[in-house]
Amino acid sequence: MEVNNAVLRLAVPEDAPKLLELVMELAVYEKAPEEVRTGPEEYRNGLQSGLFQAIVVELPNTGIVGMALFFPYFSTWGGKTLYLEDFIVREPFRRFGFGKLLFDAFLETAIAQSARKVKWQVLDWNEPAKSFYKKYGAKMIAGWENGVIQLDDQC
């Protein structure tokens, strides 16, 4: 599989169903497919409104094989940050360099958008992902836990 044939581009609203497919694949890998509550319209609307952006990696005659979905936020201690919500390369296309291509593009986008840092979460058992990020000098921060309130359960 040739990384040289890959095309990197920003996702457009018409990519929404494919982005959701990738998210579902990631959710299955993370053993939580039932937790995906979004639909293609939310992705389409999010892309149209600028709520988030996604960089996709696309192959000729194959289509989108991976994505990095992210959005900006302001850290009171660190300034502008890009939060990487989901980063996935489809299983058959892993270990060919597509992930590196995509992650490098994400980091370049963060620099171009004047972000001072990037941030993401990784499951504690996902050693392949942690190993990938550590090659970039990433630090996994112990001692912080995620707080979540699922608001649509309360409506």
Short mmCIF file of C-alpha atoms in Angstrom, two decimals:
data_model
loop_
_atom_site.label_atom_id
_atom_site.label_comp_id
_atom_site.label_asym_id
_atom_site.label_seq_id
_atom_site.Cartn_x
_atom_site.Cartn_y
_atom_site.Cartn_z
CA MET A 1 0.00 0.00 0.00
CA GLU A 2 1.49 3.31 -1.07
CA VAL A 3 1.35 6.30 1.24
CA ASN A 4 2.51 8.34 -1.77
CA ASN A 5 -0.91 7.78 -3.39
CA ALA A 6 -2.73 9.17 -0.35
CA VAL A 7 -4.51 12.50 -0.48
CA LEU A 8 -4.87 14.57 2.68
CA ARG A 9 -7.68 17.10 2.78
CA LEU A 10 -10.10 18.79 5.12
CA ALA A 11 -13.39 16.96 5.48
CA VAL A 12 -16.44 18.53 3.89
CA PRO A 13 -20.09 18.11 4.98
CA GLU A 14 -20.62 15.40 2.34
CA ASP A 15 -18.03 13.27 4.19
CA ALA A 16 -20.29 13.06 7.26
CA PRO A 17 -21.49 9.44 6.75
CA LYS A 18 -17.92 8.23 6.22
CA LEU A 19 -16.71 10.04 9.35
CA LEU A 20 -19.45 8.34 11.34
CA GLU A 21 -18.38 4.95 9.91
CA LEU A 22 -14.84 5.59 11.13
CA VAL A 23 -16.11 6.61 14.56
CA MET A 24 -18.17 3.41 14.75
CA GLU A 25 -15.11 1.35 13.84
CA LEU A 26 -13.16 3.09 16.60
CA ALA A 27 -16.01 2.53 19.07
CA VAL A 28 -16.04 -1.20 18.27
CA TYR A 29 -12.26 -1.32 18.78
CA GLU A 30 -12.71 0.47 22.12
CA LYS A 31 -15.47 -1.99 23.07
CA ALA A 32 -18.16 0.67 23.33
CA PRO A 33 -20.21 0.85 20.11
CA GLU A 34 -23.44 1.38 22.05
CA GLU A 35 -22.07 4.69 23.36
CA VAL A 36 -22.10 6.35 19.92
CA ARG A 37 -25.20 8.53 19.96
CA THR A 38 -24.46 10.81 17.03
CA GLY A 39 -25.74 10.61 13.50
CA PRO A 40 -24.55 11.84 10.12
CA GLU A 41 -26.58 15.06 10.39
CA GLU A 42 -24.66 16.10 13.51
CA TYR A 43 -21.39 15.54 11.64
CA ARG A 44 -22.68 17.43 8.62
CA ASN A 45 -23.89 20.33 10.77
CA GLY A 46 -20.67 20.38 12.81
CA LEU A 47 -18.54 20.59 9.69
CA GLN A 48 -20.78 23.25 8.11
CA SER A 49 -20.84 25.43 11.22
CA GLY A 50 -17.13 25.08 12.01
CA LEU A 51 -17.85 23.37 15.33
CA PHE A 52 -15.04 20.98 14.45
CA GLN A 53 -12.73 20.14 11.59
CA ALA A 54 -11.39 16.84 10.35
CA ILE A 55 -8.45 15.96 8.18
CA VAL A 56 -9.07 12.83 6.14
CA VAL A 57 -6.67 10.56 4.32
CA GLU A 58 -8.11 9.26 1.09
CA LEU A 59 -6.88 6.64 -1.38
CA PRO A 60 -7.79 6.47 -5.06
CA ASN A 61 -10.41 3.78 -5.75
CA THR A 62 -10.79 3.19 -1.99
CA GLY A 63 -12.00 6.43 -0.45
CA ILE A 64 -11.42 7.72 3.07
CA VAL A 65 -9.31 5.35 5.16
CA GLY A 66 -8.60 7.53 8.18
CA MET A 67 -9.28 10.82 9.92
CA ALA A 68 -8.21 13.19 12.64
CA LEU A 69 -11.24 15.07 14.02
CA PHE A 70 -10.42 18.09 16.20
CA PHE A 71 -11.63 21.41 17.53
CA PRO A 72 -10.07 24.44 19.25
CA TYR A 73 -10.53 25.40 22.85
CA PHE A 74 -8.90 27.82 25.24
CA SER A 75 -6.84 26.50 28.11
CA THR A 76 -6.68 29.02 30.95
CA TRP A 77 -3.16 27.82 31.75
CA GLY A 78 -1.85 27.03 28.28
CA GLY A 79 -3.68 29.21 25.76
CA LYS A 80 -5.11 28.07 22.45
CA THR A 81 -5.28 24.29 22.22
CA LEU A 82 -6.48 21.93 19.53
CA TYR A 83 -8.26 18.95 21.01
CA LEU A 84 -7.97 15.76 18.97
CA GLU A 85 -11.32 14.09 19.58
CA ASP A 86 -10.86 11.07 17.30
CA PHE A 87 -7.91 9.76 15.36
CA ILE A 88 -8.37 6.56 13.42
CA VAL A 89 -6.98 4.66 10.47
CA ARG A 90 -9.09 1.72 9.31
CA GLU A 91 -7.68 -1.64 10.38
CA PRO A 92 -6.56 -2.92 6.93
CA PHE A 93 -4.60 0.31 6.36
CA ARG A 94 -2.63 0.42 9.62
CA ARG A 95 1.13 0.06 9.75
CA PHE A 96 1.65 1.53 6.27
CA GLY A 97 2.36 5.09 7.41
CA PHE A 98 -1.12 6.58 6.97
CA GLY A 99 -1.40 7.34 10.69
CA LYS A 100 1.90 9.21 10.69
CA LEU A 101 0.85 11.14 7.59
CA LEU A 102 -2.45 12.10 9.23
CA PHE A 103 -0.99 12.96 12.64
CA ASP A 104 1.75 15.07 11.06
CA ALA A 105 -0.93 16.96 9.12
CA PHE A 106 -2.87 17.51 12.36
CA LEU A 107 0.23 18.91 14.08
CA GLU A 108 0.97 21.17 11.09
CA THR A 109 -2.64 22.41 11.22
CA ALA A 110 -2.29 23.16 14.93
CA ILE A 111 0.85 25.21 14.27
CA ALA A 112 -0.82 27.00 11.34
CA GLN A 113 -3.79 27.86 13.59
CA SER A 114 -1.42 29.27 16.26
CA ALA A 115 -2.24 26.59 18.83
CA ARG A 116 0.23 26.41 21.69
CA LYS A 117 -0.47 22.73 22.34
CA VAL A 118 -2.53 19.77 21.27
CA LYS A 119 -4.33 17.42 23.58
CA TRP A 120 -6.22 14.12 23.37
CA GLN A 121 -7.23 11.08 25.38
CA VAL A 122 -6.11 7.51 24.95
CA LEU A 123 -7.45 4.48 26.77
CA ASP A 124 -5.02 3.16 29.37
CA TRP A 125 -4.98 -0.30 27.75
CA ASN A 126 -4.33 0.95 24.22
CA GLU A 127 -0.59 0.32 24.13
CA PRO A 128 -0.22 0.58 20.33
CA ALA A 129 -1.72 4.09 20.39
CA LYS A 130 0.34 5.17 23.41
CA SER A 131 3.49 3.89 21.73
CA PHE A 132 2.61 5.83 18.55
CA TYR A 133 2.10 9.10 20.47
CA LYS A 134 5.26 8.66 22.54
CA LYS A 135 7.30 8.62 19.31
CA TYR A 136 6.24 12.26 18.99
CA GLY A 137 7.41 13.05 22.51
CA ALA A 138 3.88 13.02 23.97
CA LYS A 139 3.48 12.69 27.71
CA MET A 140 0.67 10.65 29.19
CA ILE A 141 -0.50 12.59 32.23
CA ALA A 142 -1.30 10.43 35.24
CA GLY A 143 -3.52 11.68 38.02
CA TRP A 144 -6.22 13.29 35.88
CA GLU A 145 -9.58 11.64 35.48
CA ASN A 146 -12.36 12.51 33.08
CA GLY A 147 -15.58 14.00 34.38
CA VAL A 148 -18.68 13.46 32.27
CA ILE A 149 -22.35 14.33 32.63
CA GLN A 150 -24.48 12.88 29.82
CA LEU A 151 -27.04 15.67 29.38
CA ASP A 152 -29.27 13.92 26.86
CA ASP A 153 -29.99 11.28 29.53
CA GLN A 154 -31.54 14.03 31.69
CA CYS A 155 -33.90 15.46 29.07
#
